[in-house]
mmCIF file of C-alpha atoms in Angstrom:
data_model
loop_
_atom_site.group_PDB
_atom_site.id
_atom_site.type_symbol
_atom_site.label_atom_id
_atom_site.label_comp_id
_atom_site.label_asym_id
_atom_site.label_seq_id
_atom_site.Cartn_x
_atom_site.Cartn_y
_atom_site.Cartn_z
ATOM 1 C CA MET A 1 123.854 100.498 90.827
ATOM 2 C CA SER A 2 127.159 101.719 92.622
ATOM 3 C CA SER A 3 127.034 101.135 96.681
ATOM 4 C CA LYS A 4 129.438 103.038 98.765
ATOM 5 C CA LYS A 5 128.839 100.857 101.863
ATOM 6 C CA HIS A 6 125.804 98.583 102.825
ATOM 7 C CA PRO A 7 124.315 99.600 105.928
ATOM 8 C CA SER A 8 122.354 97.310 107.958
ATOM 9 C CA ALA A 9 119.251 96.033 106.441
ATOM 10 C CA SER A 10 117.417 96.702 109.575
ATOM 11 C CA ASN A 11 118.586 100.232 110.149
ATOM 12 C CA THR A 12 115.782 102.724 111.776
ATOM 13 C CA TYR A 13 115.975 106.397 110.985
ATOM 14 C CA GLU A 14 114.688 109.364 112.420
ATOM 15 C CA THR A 15 113.091 112.847 111.158
ATOM 16 C CA GLU A 16 111.937 115.570 113.015
ATOM 17 C CA ARG A 17 108.717 114.195 114.137
ATOM 18 C CA LEU A 18 108.863 110.570 112.382
ATOM 19 C CA ILE A 19 110.843 107.094 113.097
ATOM 20 C CA LEU A 20 111.171 105.082 109.669
ATOM 21 C CA ARG A 21 112.009 101.651 110.494
ATOM 22 C CA PRO A 22 111.896 98.839 107.815
ATOM 23 C CA MET A 23 108.321 97.241 107.006
ATOM 24 C CA SER A 24 108.127 93.708 108.701
ATOM 25 C CA ARG A 25 105.722 90.671 108.990
ATOM 26 C CA GLU A 26 104.233 92.757 112.239
ATOM 27 C CA ASP A 27 102.776 95.489 109.879
ATOM 28 C CA LYS A 28 100.621 93.105 107.838
ATOM 29 C CA ASP A 29 97.416 94.994 109.485
ATOM 30 C CA PHE A 30 98.586 98.325 108.463
ATOM 31 C CA VAL A 31 99.488 97.046 104.998
ATOM 32 C CA PHE A 32 96.312 95.490 104.573
ATOM 33 C CA GLU A 33 94.430 98.699 105.669
ATOM 34 C CA LEU A 34 96.537 101.356 103.487
ATOM 35 C CA TYR A 35 96.736 99.634 100.563
ATOM 36 C CA ASN A 36 92.902 98.932 100.398
ATOM 37 C CA ARG A 37 92.498 102.738 100.946
ATOM 38 C CA PRO A 38 90.384 103.999 97.696
ATOM 39 C CA LYS A 39 93.048 106.932 97.059
ATOM 40 C CA PHE A 40 95.800 104.433 97.329
ATOM 41 C CA ILE A 41 94.097 101.948 94.652
ATOM 42 C CA GLN A 42 93.498 105.344 92.788
ATOM 43 C CA HIS A 43 96.869 106.707 92.397
ATOM 44 C CA ILE A 44 99.202 103.695 93.060
ATOM 45 C CA GLY A 45 97.287 100.474 92.224
ATOM 46 C CA ASN A 46 95.528 97.633 93.431
ATOM 47 C CA ARG A 47 98.241 95.416 94.664
ATOM 48 C CA ASN A 48 95.470 92.658 95.513
ATOM 49 C CA VAL A 49 96.044 92.532 99.088
ATOM 50 C CA ASN A 50 92.497 91.264 99.830
ATOM 51 C CA SER A 51 93.255 89.908 103.048
ATOM 52 C CA ILE A 52 95.805 90.185 106.288
ATOM 53 C CA GLU A 53 97.399 86.949 104.841
ATOM 54 C CA ASP A 54 98.071 88.610 101.316
ATOM 55 C CA ALA A 55 99.364 91.792 103.111
ATOM 56 C CA GLU A 56 101.935 89.703 105.224
ATOM 57 C CA ASN A 57 103.012 87.589 101.959
ATOM 58 C CA TYR A 58 103.321 91.075 100.260
ATOM 59 C CA ILE A 59 105.794 92.156 102.873
ATOM 60 C CA LEU A 60 107.665 88.816 102.886
ATOM 61 C CA ASN A 61 108.057 88.333 99.235
ATOM 62 C CA ARG A 62 108.166 91.920 97.899
ATOM 63 C CA PHE A 63 109.744 94.213 100.936
ATOM 64 C CA ALA A 64 111.978 91.893 102.796
ATOM 65 C CA PRO A 65 113.873 90.402 99.781
ATOM 66 C CA GLN A 66 115.063 94.072 98.426
ATOM 67 C CA ILE A 67 116.020 95.326 101.816
ATOM 68 C CA GLU A 68 117.948 92.238 102.646
ATOM 69 C CA ARG A 69 119.533 92.527 99.138
ATOM 70 C CA LEU A 70 120.404 96.160 98.684
ATOM 71 C CA GLY A 71 119.972 97.118 102.384
ATOM 72 C CA PHE A 72 117.185 99.771 101.555
ATOM 73 C CA GLY A 73 113.417 99.482 100.456
ATOM 74 C CA ASN A 74 110.054 100.306 101.884
ATOM 75 C CA TYR A 75 109.910 101.942 105.521
ATOM 76 C CA LEU A 76 107.136 102.315 108.028
ATOM 77 C CA LEU A 77 106.326 105.616 109.192
ATOM 78 C CA VAL A 78 105.553 105.904 112.804
ATOM 79 C CA THR A 79 104.907 109.271 114.474
ATOM 80 C CA LYS A 80 107.220 110.029 117.327
ATOM 81 C CA GLU A 81 104.546 111.876 119.276
ATOM 82 C CA GLY A 82 101.693 109.588 119.606
ATOM 83 C CA ASN A 83 103.607 106.317 117.981
ATOM 84 C CA GLU A 84 101.126 106.114 115.567
ATOM 85 C CA LYS A 85 101.306 104.117 111.906
ATOM 86 C CA VAL A 86 100.808 106.954 109.346
ATOM 87 C CA GLY A 87 102.067 105.838 105.975
ATOM 88 C CA ALA A 88 104.950 104.117 104.204
ATOM 89 C CA VAL A 89 108.118 105.625 102.023
ATOM 90 C CA GLY A 90 110.639 103.821 100.340
ATOM 91 C CA ILE A 91 112.523 103.365 97.258
ATOM 92 C CA PHE A 92 112.017 100.418 95.197
ATOM 93 C CA GLU A 93 113.086 98.669 92.261
ATOM 94 C CA ARG A 94 110.386 98.466 89.537
ATOM 95 C CA GLU A 95 110.576 96.585 86.702
ATOM 96 C CA GLY A 96 110.584 98.535 83.521
ATOM 97 C CA LEU A 97 112.789 101.373 85.217
ATOM 98 C CA ASP A 98 116.537 101.674 84.900
ATOM 99 C CA ILE A 99 116.804 103.721 87.871
ATOM 100 C CA VAL A 100 115.283 103.216 91.732
ATOM 101 C CA ASP A 101 112.087 104.468 92.325
ATOM 102 C CA ILE A 102 110.980 106.803 95.380
ATOM 103 C CA GLY A 103 107.431 106.189 96.534
ATOM 104 C CA TYR A 104 105.426 107.142 99.587
ATOM 105 C CA SER A 105 101.631 107.073 100.984
ATOM 106 C CA LEU A 106 99.638 108.148 103.679
ATOM 107 C CA LEU A 107 96.728 107.309 105.332
ATOM 108 C CA GLU A 108 94.236 109.887 104.285
ATOM 109 C CA GLU A 109 93.765 111.267 107.999
ATOM 110 C CA PHE A 110 97.731 112.353 108.156
ATOM 111 C CA GLU A 111 97.908 114.054 104.398
ATOM 112 C CA GLY A 112 98.518 117.973 104.228
ATOM 113 C CA LYS A 113 100.933 117.539 107.674
ATOM 114 C CA GLY A 114 103.876 117.422 105.475
ATOM 115 C CA TYR A 115 104.835 113.906 106.611
ATOM 116 C CA ALA A 116 105.343 112.432 102.907
ATOM 117 C CA PHE A 117 107.987 115.166 102.321
ATOM 118 C CA GLU A 118 109.477 114.815 105.356
ATOM 119 C CA ALA A 119 109.719 111.009 104.989
ATOM 120 C CA ALA A 120 110.532 111.077 101.477
ATOM 121 C CA GLN A 121 113.501 113.922 101.923
ATOM 122 C CA LYS A 122 115.065 111.329 104.403
ATOM 123 C CA VAL A 123 114.718 108.308 102.515
ATOM 124 C CA LYS A 124 116.188 110.368 99.392
ATOM 125 C CA SER A 125 119.274 111.454 101.390
ATOM 126 C CA ILE A 126 119.800 107.930 102.701
ATOM 127 C CA GLY A 127 119.653 106.451 99.160
ATOM 128 C CA MET A 128 121.872 108.627 97.894
ATOM 129 C CA ASP A 129 124.294 109.555 100.847
ATOM 130 C CA ASP A 130 124.273 106.230 102.459
ATOM 131 C CA PHE A 131 124.043 104.288 99.407
ATOM 132 C CA GLY A 132 125.643 105.954 96.934
ATOM 133 C CA LEU A 133 122.764 106.141 94.606
ATOM 134 C CA THR A 134 123.546 108.407 91.796
ATOM 135 C CA LYS A 135 120.079 109.020 90.397
ATOM 136 C CA ILE A 136 116.211 108.281 91.398
ATOM 137 C CA SER A 137 113.277 108.315 90.086
ATOM 138 C CA ALA A 138 109.185 108.742 90.561
ATOM 139 C CA ILE A 139 106.593 108.117 88.892
ATOM 140 C CA ILE A 140 103.264 109.707 89.344
ATOM 141 C CA SER A 141 99.594 109.284 88.107
ATOM 142 C CA LYS A 142 99.038 112.104 85.847
ATOM 143 C CA ASP A 143 96.245 113.665 88.117
ATOM 144 C CA ASN A 144 98.244 113.057 91.390
ATOM 145 C CA ILE A 145 98.952 116.971 91.528
ATOM 146 C CA SER A 146 99.788 117.037 95.048
ATOM 147 C CA SER A 147 102.252 114.551 94.647
ATOM 148 C CA GLN A 148 103.842 115.851 91.543
ATOM 149 C CA LYS A 149 104.570 119.242 93.571
ATOM 150 C CA LEU A 150 106.003 117.297 96.318
ATOM 151 C CA ILE A 151 108.621 115.515 93.843
ATOM 152 C CA GLU A 152 109.254 118.458 92.607
ATOM 153 C CA LYS A 153 109.854 120.078 96.021
ATOM 154 C CA LEU A 154 112.519 117.142 96.263
ATOM 155 C CA GLY A 155 114.328 118.348 93.429
ATOM 156 C CA LEU A 156 113.337 115.677 90.723
ATOM 157 C CA ARG A 157 112.154 117.046 87.640
ATOM 158 C CA PHE A 158 109.530 115.507 84.949
ATOM 159 C CA LYS A 159 111.469 113.860 82.199
ATOM 160 C CA LYS A 160 108.950 111.754 79.868
ATOM 161 C CA HIS A 161 105.821 109.494 80.209
ATOM 162 C CA VAL A 162 106.082 105.781 80.862
ATOM 163 C CA THR A 163 103.745 103.085 80.652
ATOM 164 C CA LEU A 164 105.368 100.097 82.949
ATOM 165 C CA PRO A 165 105.259 96.659 81.385
ATOM 166 C CA GLY A 166 101.942 94.867 82.357
ATOM 167 C CA GLU A 167 100.132 98.029 82.811
ATOM 168 C CA THR A 168 97.842 100.284 80.566
ATOM 169 C CA GLU A 169 98.266 103.870 82.517
ATOM 170 C CA GLU A 170 100.610 106.018 81.339
ATOM 171 C CA LEU A 171 102.657 107.685 84.076
ATOM 172 C CA ASN A 172 104.799 111.013 84.440
ATOM 173 C CA TYR A 173 108.043 110.137 85.009
ATOM 174 C CA TYR A 174 110.659 112.425 87.221
ATOM 175 C CA GLU A 175 114.310 111.826 88.108
ATOM 176 C CA THR A 176 116.889 113.693 90.060
ATOM 177 C CA GLU A 177 119.032 115.923 88.065
#
């Protein structure tokens, strides 16, 4: 994975309506809530975040090391108007994938407002323009039609079906052209 430059891992980014900042231990309550929503578990999976402490450990052991190593990772989405935590977006290294994977999730009450696309578009440009990534992938449940449409709108194209190590569900795999 080439990287043109390595901007600060603590970079905060903005879109028209959102602030994207690296997920930190202070976000443990939000991660606990988001990761235990039925839709998150259905479409993304059960990450076994069963307590606030589990959420904090997930942030410290999964998110923080990648951001420190690569400079990018998982970002909290906060609305500029109202300062509400609405979701998360990121580019992740995933076991079983050769190309980093873009992912996002929102609390249901903030879906349908275009936040996921706005944030995913920003993160895609951060990865490609700031970090010199040449390709980004996405994996999506076959039944998550709205997410498939969002990824295609971002310019990723369906390539094949994949099953990640240790998983049983066959997922749709998308990649930038």
